[in-house]
Amino acid sequence: LSFIKGVVDSDCVDLCTKHYMTKAVKELYPEEDVDIIYDWELHTSSKLPKVNMSTAGHAAGLAYFNRPEEIKEPSWDKSRKMFGCSISPKYGGWFGYRAVLVFKNVKDESIEYLAPHDALESQKSKTELLEKFNGDWKDPAWRGMVYCEKPYSKEQLDYFNTLPAERLPKIQDMMSRYSAGNDDEAKKVI
């Protein structure tokens, strides 16, 4: 919350992400030509995301991207549009991909692909995940299908389940509690 103190913007998570990602890349890779692509970036012409973050996370070995096509006998109508869902063996569904770093001049043929661990190995659990995620992604039940020590707090869920254009009052409330010295309450959000 200290980053957004004094910032009045409904996209504080995006501002914070951009600030710290840019800073980290400059400090850690000063000699490299790195593009940072954020999860909110869209192609101008098609309005499609510049990067499918779930696919990138899967390719990087971070979390398994469970796709509807993997279900051999789906319980849903085949004409229904179903979306895939990433699950981490460490964080379950309690995470979000915020950016991808593209190192434009790095070429290393010896880099090994690390396949993501599939924390939901049975067809039954994958089906349940996709049904829950596609039924109501705001309901956190799908996120907890893999144990996680530190899931989102109720306040975090409320914030992320609120449309970005409607988040400003929530941020102002958090900031007033934080500024008033109620640090214990503010730390629950972080």
PDB file of C-alpha atoms in Angstrom:
ATOM      1  CA  LEU A   1       0.000   0.000   0.000  1.00  0.00           C
ATOM      2  CA  SER A   2       2.917   2.373   0.504  1.00  0.00           C
ATOM      3  CA  PHE A   3       3.391   2.500  -3.291  1.00  0.00           C
ATOM      4  CA  ILE A   4      -0.097   3.857  -3.923  1.00  0.00           C
ATOM      5  CA  LYS A   5      -0.107   6.396  -1.083  1.00  0.00           C
ATOM      6  CA  GLY A   6      -1.152   9.620  -2.735  1.00  0.00           C
ATOM      7  CA  VAL A   7      -2.034   7.895  -6.024  1.00  0.00           C
ATOM      8  CA  VAL A   8      -5.688   8.200  -6.913  1.00  0.00           C
ATOM      9  CA  ASP A   9      -6.250   5.687  -9.662  1.00  0.00           C
ATOM     10  CA  SER A  10      -8.530   2.674 -10.035  1.00  0.00           C
ATOM     11  CA  ASP A  11      -5.724   0.580 -11.569  1.00  0.00           C
ATOM     12  CA  CYS A  12      -3.242   0.753  -8.693  1.00  0.00           C
ATOM     13  CA  VAL A  13      -2.264  -2.908  -9.090  1.00  0.00           C
ATOM     14  CA  ASP A  14      -1.360  -2.234 -12.725  1.00  0.00           C
ATOM     15  CA  LEU A  15       0.568   0.926 -11.799  1.00  0.00           C
ATOM     16  CA  CYS A  16       2.461  -0.891  -9.054  1.00  0.00           C
ATOM     17  CA  THR A  17       3.207  -3.869 -11.312  1.00  0.00           C
ATOM     18  CA  LYS A  18       4.522  -1.635 -14.082  1.00  0.00           C
ATOM     19  CA  HIS A  19       6.631   0.440 -11.681  1.00  0.00           C
ATOM     20  CA  TYR A  20       8.329  -2.529  -9.995  1.00  0.00           C
ATOM     21  CA  MET A  21       8.720  -4.671 -13.128  1.00  0.00           C
ATOM     22  CA  THR A  22      10.404  -1.784 -14.956  1.00  0.00           C
ATOM     23  CA  LYS A  23      12.643  -1.090 -11.962  1.00  0.00           C
ATOM     24  CA  ALA A  24      13.587  -4.779 -11.550  1.00  0.00           C
ATOM     25  CA  VAL A  25      14.425  -5.236 -15.240  1.00  0.00           C
ATOM     26  CA  LYS A  26      16.631  -2.106 -15.244  1.00  0.00           C
ATOM     27  CA  GLU A  27      18.446  -3.211 -12.081  1.00  0.00           C
ATOM     28  CA  LEU A  28      18.797  -6.920 -12.842  1.00  0.00           C
ATOM     29  CA  TYR A  29      19.349  -6.813 -16.612  1.00  0.00           C
ATOM     30  CA  PRO A  30      20.872  -3.405 -17.433  1.00  0.00           C
ATOM     31  CA  GLU A  31      22.737  -4.738 -20.487  1.00  0.00           C
ATOM     32  CA  GLU A  32      19.825  -6.703 -21.972  1.00  0.00           C
ATOM     33  CA  ASP A  33      17.184  -5.594 -24.471  1.00  0.00           C
ATOM     34  CA  VAL A  34      14.008  -6.692 -22.653  1.00  0.00           C
ATOM     35  CA  ASP A  35      10.378  -6.165 -23.609  1.00  0.00           C
ATOM     36  CA  ILE A  36       7.873  -6.275 -20.778  1.00  0.00           C
ATOM     37  CA  ILE A  37       4.406  -7.333 -21.896  1.00  0.00           C
ATOM     38  CA  TYR A  38       1.697  -6.851 -19.271  1.00  0.00           C
ATOM     39  CA  ASP A  39      -1.474  -8.875 -18.867  1.00  0.00           C
ATOM     40  CA  TRP A  40      -3.651  -5.875 -19.754  1.00  0.00           C
ATOM     41  CA  GLU A  41      -1.956  -5.142 -23.100  1.00  0.00           C
ATOM     42  CA  LEU A  42      -4.011  -5.737 -26.243  1.00  0.00           C
ATOM     43  CA  HIS A  43      -3.209  -5.669 -29.947  1.00  0.00           C
ATOM     44  CA  THR A  44      -4.574  -2.439 -31.411  1.00  0.00           C
ATOM     45  CA  SER A  45      -6.268  -3.978 -34.422  1.00  0.00           C
ATOM     46  CA  SER A  46      -7.743  -7.187 -33.010  1.00  0.00           C
ATOM     47  CA  LYS A  47      -8.183  -6.190 -29.337  1.00  0.00           C
ATOM     48  CA  LEU A  48      -6.819  -9.630 -28.439  1.00  0.00           C
ATOM     49  CA  PRO A  49      -4.225  -9.959 -25.648  1.00  0.00           C
ATOM     50  CA  LYS A  50      -0.624  -9.542 -26.779  1.00  0.00           C
ATOM     51  CA  VAL A  51       0.236 -12.669 -24.772  1.00  0.00           C
ATOM     52  CA  ASN A  52      -1.925 -15.497 -23.501  1.00  0.00           C
ATOM     53  CA  MET A  53      -0.574 -15.399 -19.946  1.00  0.00           C
ATOM     54  CA  SER A  54      -1.831 -18.868 -19.026  1.00  0.00           C
ATOM     55  CA  THR A  55      -0.070 -20.414 -22.016  1.00  0.00           C
ATOM     56  CA  ALA A  56       3.112 -18.460 -21.220  1.00  0.00           C
ATOM     57  CA  GLY A  57       2.980 -19.628 -17.588  1.00  0.00           C
ATOM     58  CA  HIS A  58       2.508 -23.219 -18.740  1.00  0.00           C
ATOM     59  CA  ALA A  59       5.415 -22.939 -21.217  1.00  0.00           C
ATOM     60  CA  ALA A  60       7.602 -21.476 -18.440  1.00  0.00           C
ATOM     61  CA  GLY A  61       6.750 -24.421 -16.180  1.00  0.00           C
ATOM     62  CA  LEU A  62       5.090 -22.230 -13.534  1.00  0.00           C
ATOM     63  CA  ALA A  63       1.579 -23.662 -13.474  1.00  0.00           C
ATOM     64  CA  TYR A  64      -0.336 -26.254 -15.436  1.00  0.00           C
ATOM     65  CA  PHE A  65      -2.855 -24.779 -17.878  1.00  0.00           C
ATOM     66  CA  ASN A  66      -5.860 -27.108 -17.792  1.00  0.00           C
ATOM     67  CA  ARG A  67      -7.634 -26.925 -21.140  1.00  0.00           C
ATOM     68  CA  PRO A  68     -11.162 -28.149 -21.884  1.00  0.00           C
ATOM     69  CA  GLU A  69      -9.756 -30.181 -24.806  1.00  0.00           C
ATOM     70  CA  GLU A  70      -7.942 -32.408 -22.291  1.00  0.00           C
ATOM     71  CA  ILE A  71     -11.223 -33.737 -20.874  1.00  0.00           C
ATOM     72  CA  LYS A  72     -12.015 -37.031 -22.569  1.00  0.00           C
ATOM     73  CA  GLU A  73     -15.679 -37.195 -21.522  1.00  0.00           C
ATOM     74  CA  PRO A  74     -16.810 -33.667 -20.654  1.00  0.00           C
ATOM     75  CA  SER A  75     -19.914 -33.260 -18.521  1.00  0.00           C
ATOM     76  CA  TRP A  76     -20.839 -30.017 -20.293  1.00  0.00           C
ATOM     77  CA  ASP A  77     -22.565 -29.568 -23.625  1.00  0.00           C
ATOM     78  CA  LYS A  78     -19.894 -29.623 -26.343  1.00  0.00           C
ATOM     79  CA  SER A  79     -21.352 -26.465 -27.889  1.00  0.00           C
ATOM     80  CA  ARG A  80     -20.695 -24.541 -24.659  1.00  0.00           C
ATOM     81  CA  LYS A  81     -17.658 -22.233 -24.783  1.00  0.00           C
ATOM     82  CA  MET A  82     -15.312 -23.349 -21.995  1.00  0.00           C
ATOM     83  CA  PHE A  83     -12.148 -21.545 -20.926  1.00  0.00           C
ATOM     84  CA  GLY A  84      -8.999 -23.137 -19.563  1.00  0.00           C
ATOM     85  CA  CYS A  85      -7.615 -22.480 -16.115  1.00  0.00           C
ATOM     86  CA  SER A  86      -4.110 -22.483 -14.610  1.00  0.00           C
ATOM     87  CA  ILE A  87      -3.401 -24.259 -11.326  1.00  0.00           C
ATOM     88  CA  SER A  88      -0.067 -24.109  -9.519  1.00  0.00           C
ATOM     89  CA  PRO A  89       1.114 -27.002  -7.351  1.00  0.00           C
ATOM     90  CA  LYS A  90       2.257 -24.408  -4.779  1.00  0.00           C
ATOM     91  CA  TYR A  91      -0.353 -21.622  -5.028  1.00  0.00           C
ATOM     92  CA  GLY A  92      -3.391 -23.475  -6.368  1.00  0.00           C
ATOM     93  CA  GLY A  93      -5.464 -20.820  -8.127  1.00  0.00           C
ATOM     94  CA  TRP A  94      -4.393 -18.065  -5.710  1.00  0.00           C
ATOM     95  CA  PHE A  95      -2.140 -16.164  -8.125  1.00  0.00           C
ATOM     96  CA  GLY A  96      -2.251 -14.100 -11.281  1.00  0.00           C
ATOM     97  CA  TYR A  97       0.160 -13.647 -14.143  1.00  0.00           C
ATOM     98  CA  ARG A  98       0.978  -9.970 -14.450  1.00  0.00           C
ATOM     99  CA  ALA A  99       3.743  -9.790 -17.073  1.00  0.00           C
ATOM    100  CA  VAL A 100       6.017 -11.665 -19.451  1.00  0.00           C
ATOM    101  CA  LEU A 101       9.639 -10.689 -20.020  1.00  0.00           C
ATOM    102  CA  VAL A 102      10.993 -11.158 -23.542  1.00  0.00           C
ATOM    103  CA  PHE A 103      14.782 -11.118 -23.720  1.00  0.00           C
ATOM    104  CA  LYS A 104      15.230 -10.147 -27.350  1.00  0.00           C
ATOM    105  CA  ASN A 105      18.954 -10.885 -27.682  1.00  0.00           C
ATOM    106  CA  VAL A 106      19.206 -14.027 -25.561  1.00  0.00           C
ATOM    107  CA  LYS A 107      19.602 -17.228 -27.536  1.00  0.00           C
ATOM    108  CA  ASP A 108      20.620 -20.317 -25.631  1.00  0.00           C
ATOM    109  CA  GLU A 109      20.070 -23.719 -27.216  1.00  0.00           C
ATOM    110  CA  SER A 110      20.947 -25.456 -23.928  1.00  0.00           C
ATOM    111  CA  ILE A 111      17.977 -24.074 -21.973  1.00  0.00           C
ATOM    112  CA  GLU A 112      15.878 -27.035 -20.901  1.00  0.00           C
ATOM    113  CA  TYR A 113      12.107 -26.988 -20.967  1.00  0.00           C
ATOM    114  CA  LEU A 114      10.648 -27.633 -17.521  1.00  0.00           C
ATOM    115  CA  ALA A 115       7.169 -29.040 -17.890  1.00  0.00           C
ATOM    116  CA  PRO A 116       4.699 -27.712 -15.322  1.00  0.00           C
ATOM    117  CA  HIS A 117       3.587 -30.084 -12.585  1.00  0.00           C
ATOM    118  CA  ASP A 118      -0.008 -31.151 -13.119  1.00  0.00           C
ATOM    119  CA  ALA A 119      -1.460 -30.830  -9.604  1.00  0.00           C
ATOM    120  CA  LEU A 120      -4.836 -32.161 -10.793  1.00  0.00           C
ATOM    121  CA  GLU A 121      -3.994 -35.473 -12.380  1.00  0.00           C
ATOM    122  CA  SER A 122      -7.430 -37.083 -12.615  1.00  0.00           C
ATOM    123  CA  GLN A 123     -10.009 -36.357 -15.283  1.00  0.00           C
ATOM    124  CA  LYS A 124     -12.600 -35.997 -12.519  1.00  0.00           C
ATOM    125  CA  SER A 125     -10.698 -33.216 -10.716  1.00  0.00           C
ATOM    126  CA  LYS A 126      -9.896 -31.425 -13.996  1.00  0.00           C
ATOM    127  CA  THR A 127     -13.561 -31.569 -14.988  1.00  0.00           C
ATOM    128  CA  GLU A 128     -14.574 -30.195 -11.583  1.00  0.00           C
ATOM    129  CA  LEU A 129     -12.016 -27.370 -11.900  1.00  0.00           C
ATOM    130  CA  LEU A 130     -13.225 -26.313 -15.336  1.00  0.00           C
ATOM    131  CA  GLU A 131     -16.889 -26.539 -14.318  1.00  0.00           C
ATOM    132  CA  LYS A 132     -16.268 -24.353 -11.254  1.00  0.00           C
ATOM    133  CA  PHE A 133     -14.079 -21.862 -13.110  1.00  0.00           C
ATOM    134  CA  ASN A 134     -16.479 -21.504 -16.044  1.00  0.00           C
ATOM    135  CA  GLY A 135     -19.550 -21.536 -13.797  1.00  0.00           C
ATOM    136  CA  ASP A 136     -18.530 -18.554 -11.657  1.00  0.00           C
ATOM    137  CA  TRP A 137     -14.868 -17.565 -11.710  1.00  0.00           C
ATOM    138  CA  LYS A 138     -15.524 -15.055  -8.895  1.00  0.00           C
ATOM    139  CA  ASP A 139     -16.442 -17.905  -6.543  1.00  0.00           C
ATOM    140  CA  PRO A 140     -13.080 -18.921  -5.028  1.00  0.00           C
ATOM    141  CA  ALA A 141     -13.954 -22.649  -4.872  1.00  0.00           C
ATOM    142  CA  TRP A 142     -11.924 -23.406  -8.035  1.00  0.00           C
ATOM    143  CA  ARG A 143      -8.872 -21.613  -6.589  1.00  0.00           C
ATOM    144  CA  GLY A 144      -8.732 -23.917  -3.575  1.00  0.00           C
ATOM    145  CA  MET A 145      -8.732 -27.241  -5.381  1.00  0.00           C
ATOM    146  CA  VAL A 146      -5.016 -27.461  -4.541  1.00  0.00           C
ATOM    147  CA  TYR A 147      -3.931 -26.620  -1.000  1.00  0.00           C
ATOM    148  CA  CYS A 148      -2.262 -23.234  -0.561  1.00  0.00           C
ATOM    149  CA  GLU A 149      -0.840 -21.855   2.684  1.00  0.00           C
ATOM    150  CA  LYS A 150      -1.747 -18.239   1.954  1.00  0.00           C
ATOM    151  CA  PRO A 151      -4.894 -17.785  -0.154  1.00  0.00           C
ATOM    152  CA  TYR A 152      -6.335 -14.340  -0.846  1.00  0.00           C
ATOM    153  CA  SER A 153      -8.027 -12.570   2.055  1.00  0.00           C
ATOM    154  CA  LYS A 154     -11.730 -11.706   1.760  1.00  0.00           C
ATOM    155  CA  GLU A 155     -10.716  -8.112   1.059  1.00  0.00           C
ATOM    156  CA  GLN A 156      -8.362  -9.174  -1.738  1.00  0.00           C
ATOM    157  CA  LEU A 157     -11.075 -11.332  -3.305  1.00  0.00           C
ATOM    158  CA  ASP A 158     -13.526  -8.465  -3.065  1.00  0.00           C
ATOM    159  CA  TYR A 159     -11.022  -6.118  -4.718  1.00  0.00           C
ATOM    160  CA  PHE A 160     -10.116  -8.466  -7.594  1.00  0.00           C
ATOM    161  CA  ASN A 161     -13.780  -9.422  -8.146  1.00  0.00           C
ATOM    162  CA  THR A 162     -14.683  -5.744  -8.558  1.00  0.00           C
ATOM    163  CA  LEU A 163     -14.530  -4.206 -12.020  1.00  0.00           C
ATOM    164  CA  PRO A 164     -11.423  -1.985 -12.329  1.00  0.00           C
ATOM    165  CA  ALA A 165     -13.552   1.102 -12.944  1.00  0.00           C
ATOM    166  CA  GLU A 166     -15.296   0.508  -9.595  1.00  0.00           C
ATOM    167  CA  ARG A 167     -12.211  -0.182  -7.443  1.00  0.00           C
ATOM    168  CA  LEU A 168     -11.340   3.383  -6.438  1.00  0.00           C
ATOM    169  CA  PRO A 169     -13.635   3.503  -3.355  1.00  0.00           C
ATOM    170  CA  LYS A 170     -12.099   0.249  -2.110  1.00  0.00           C
ATOM    171  CA  ILE A 171      -8.593   1.644  -2.532  1.00  0.00           C
ATOM    172  CA  GLN A 172      -9.557   4.874  -0.781  1.00  0.00           C
ATOM    173  CA  ASP A 173     -10.990   2.863   2.127  1.00  0.00           C
ATOM    174  CA  MET A 174      -7.797   0.782   2.425  1.00  0.00           C
ATOM    175  CA  MET A 175      -5.668   3.923   2.243  1.00  0.00           C
ATOM    176  CA  SER A 176      -7.681   5.695   4.956  1.00  0.00           C
ATOM    177  CA  ARG A 177      -7.248   2.696   7.282  1.00  0.00           C
ATOM    178  CA  TYR A 178      -3.554   2.477   6.419  1.00  0.00           C
ATOM    179  CA  SER A 179      -3.012   6.231   6.884  1.00  0.00           C
ATOM    180  CA  ALA A 180      -4.886   6.182  10.194  1.00  0.00           C
ATOM    181  CA  GLY A 181      -2.226   3.852  11.562  1.00  0.00           C
ATOM    182  CA  ASN A 182      -4.333   0.708  11.461  1.00  0.00           C
ATOM    183  CA  ASP A 183      -1.397  -1.175   9.958  1.00  0.00           C
ATOM    184  CA  ASP A 184      -2.582  -4.607  11.154  1.00  0.00           C
ATOM    185  CA  GLU A 185      -5.750  -4.288   9.096  1.00  0.00           C
ATOM    186  CA  ALA A 186      -3.860  -3.004   6.058  1.00  0.00           C
ATOM    187  CA  LYS A 187      -1.308  -5.854   6.280  1.00  0.00           C
ATOM    188  CA  LYS A 188      -4.133  -8.395   5.866  1.00  0.00           C
ATOM    189  CA  VAL A 189      -4.627  -7.096   2.347  1.00  0.00           C
ATOM    190  CA  ILE A 190      -0.988  -7.368   1.335  1.00  0.00           C
TER     191      ILE A 190
END
